[in-house]
Amino acid sequence: MRWLIFLSRVAFLCGITVILAFSLLFNEWNRGETISSSIITSGYALGLILIPLINFLYLICWILGKKPGAIVPRWLIFFNILCLLLIFAYTFYINDPYYHQK
């Protein structure tokens, strides 16, 4: 189950880049275009794939009777679930039909 710990750590880093990418979307706090584009690309590309995948793997482990909390630190599981909820909230916010109306 070392692969689950490794993927959880990678998803943690992707979650941090997702949070940074969302913060860059709402207010431009970074003036460097190359750093901003790297953060946004890694946040959206890696985060939107890896975070739901690792949460799905947590669910599969839980269904099979193995507790992911015994393998992976609980704070890491909590952070990855929190990032998944953040991605869902952002996705539903953007796809809201009243978002583009003034």
CSV table of C-alpha atoms in Angstrom, one decimal:
chain,number,residue,atom,x,y,z
A,1,MET,CA,0.0,0.0,0.0
A,2,ARG,CA,3.0,2.3,-0.4
A,3,TRP,CA,1.6,3.4,-3.7
A,4,LEU,CA,-1.4,4.8,-1.9
A,5,ILE,CA,0.8,6.9,0.4
A,6,PHE,CA,2.8,8.1,-2.6
A,7,LEU,CA,-0.3,9.0,-4.6
A,8,SER,CA,-1.8,10.8,-1.6
A,9,ARG,CA,1.3,12.9,-1.2
A,10,VAL,CA,1.3,13.8,-4.9
A,11,ALA,CA,-2.4,14.6,-4.7
A,12,PHE,CA,-1.6,16.9,-1.7
A,13,LEU,CA,0.9,18.8,-3.8
A,14,CYS,CA,-1.7,19.0,-6.6
A,15,GLY,CA,-4.3,20.3,-4.1
A,16,ILE,CA,-1.9,23.1,-3.1
A,17,THR,CA,-1.5,24.0,-6.8
A,18,VAL,CA,-5.3,23.9,-7.3
A,19,ILE,CA,-5.8,26.3,-4.4
A,20,LEU,CA,-3.1,28.6,-5.8
A,21,ALA,CA,-4.7,28.4,-9.3
A,22,PHE,CA,-8.1,29.3,-7.9
A,23,SER,CA,-6.7,32.2,-6.0
A,24,LEU,CA,-4.9,33.5,-9.1
A,25,LEU,CA,-8.3,33.2,-10.9
A,26,PHE,CA,-10.1,35.4,-8.5
A,27,ASN,CA,-7.4,38.0,-7.9
A,28,GLU,CA,-4.1,38.6,-9.7
A,29,TRP,CA,-1.6,38.5,-6.8
A,30,ASN,CA,1.3,37.3,-9.0
A,31,ARG,CA,2.6,39.6,-11.8
A,32,GLY,CA,5.0,37.0,-13.3
A,33,GLU,CA,3.2,35.4,-16.3
A,34,THR,CA,5.5,32.3,-16.5
A,35,ILE,CA,5.0,31.4,-12.8
A,36,SER,CA,1.3,32.1,-13.0
A,37,SER,CA,0.9,29.9,-16.1
A,38,SER,CA,2.9,27.1,-14.5
A,39,ILE,CA,0.7,27.2,-11.4
A,40,ILE,CA,-2.5,27.3,-13.4
A,41,THR,CA,-1.5,24.5,-15.8
A,42,SER,CA,-0.3,22.2,-13.0
A,43,GLY,CA,-3.3,23.0,-10.8
A,44,TYR,CA,-5.9,22.4,-13.5
A,45,ALA,CA,-4.2,19.6,-15.4
A,46,LEU,CA,-2.8,17.5,-12.6
A,47,GLY,CA,-5.2,18.4,-9.8
A,48,LEU,CA,-8.4,17.8,-11.7
A,49,ILE,CA,-7.2,14.3,-12.6
A,50,LEU,CA,-5.3,13.2,-9.6
A,51,ILE,CA,-7.5,14.4,-6.7
A,52,PRO,CA,-10.7,12.7,-7.8
A,53,LEU,CA,-8.6,9.6,-8.6
A,54,ILE,CA,-7.1,9.4,-5.2
A,55,ASN,CA,-10.4,9.9,-3.5
A,56,PHE,CA,-11.9,7.2,-5.6
A,57,LEU,CA,-9.0,4.9,-4.5
A,58,TYR,CA,-9.8,5.8,-0.8
A,59,LEU,CA,-13.4,4.8,-1.5
A,60,ILE,CA,-12.4,1.5,-3.1
A,61,CYS,CA,-10.1,0.7,-0.2
A,62,TRP,CA,-12.9,1.5,2.3
A,63,ILE,CA,-15.4,-0.7,0.4
A,64,LEU,CA,-12.9,-3.6,0.3
A,65,GLY,CA,-12.5,-3.4,4.1
A,66,LYS,CA,-9.1,-1.8,4.3
A,67,LYS,CA,-9.1,1.5,6.2
A,68,PRO,CA,-7.1,4.2,4.4
A,69,GLY,CA,-6.7,6.0,7.7
A,70,ALA,CA,-4.5,3.2,9.0
A,71,ILE,CA,-2.2,3.5,5.9
A,72,VAL,CA,-2.3,7.2,5.1
A,73,PRO,CA,-2.2,10.0,7.7
A,74,ARG,CA,-5.7,11.3,8.4
A,75,TRP,CA,-4.8,14.9,7.8
A,76,LEU,CA,-3.7,14.0,4.3
A,77,ILE,CA,-7.0,12.2,3.6
A,78,PHE,CA,-8.9,15.1,5.0
A,79,PHE,CA,-7.0,17.6,2.9
A,80,ASN,CA,-7.5,15.6,-0.3
A,81,ILE,CA,-11.3,15.3,0.4
A,82,LEU,CA,-11.4,19.0,1.1
A,83,CYS,CA,-9.7,19.7,-2.2
A,84,LEU,CA,-12.2,17.5,-4.0
A,85,LEU,CA,-15.1,19.4,-2.5
A,86,LEU,CA,-13.4,22.7,-3.5
A,87,ILE,CA,-13.1,21.4,-7.1
A,88,PHE,CA,-16.8,20.4,-7.1
A,89,ALA,CA,-17.8,23.7,-5.7
A,90,TYR,CA,-15.8,25.6,-8.3
A,91,THR,CA,-17.1,23.4,-11.1
A,92,PHE,CA,-20.7,24.0,-10.1
A,93,TYR,CA,-20.1,27.7,-9.6
A,94,ILE,CA,-18.7,28.1,-13.2
A,95,ASN,CA,-21.5,26.0,-14.7
A,96,ASP,CA,-24.2,27.9,-12.9
A,97,PRO,CA,-26.6,29.4,-15.5
A,98,TYR,CA,-26.9,32.7,-13.6
A,99,TYR,CA,-23.1,33.1,-13.3
A,100,HIS,CA,-22.7,34.8,-16.7
A,101,GLN,CA,-25.8,37.1,-16.3
A,102,LYS,CA,-25.5,40.6,-15.1
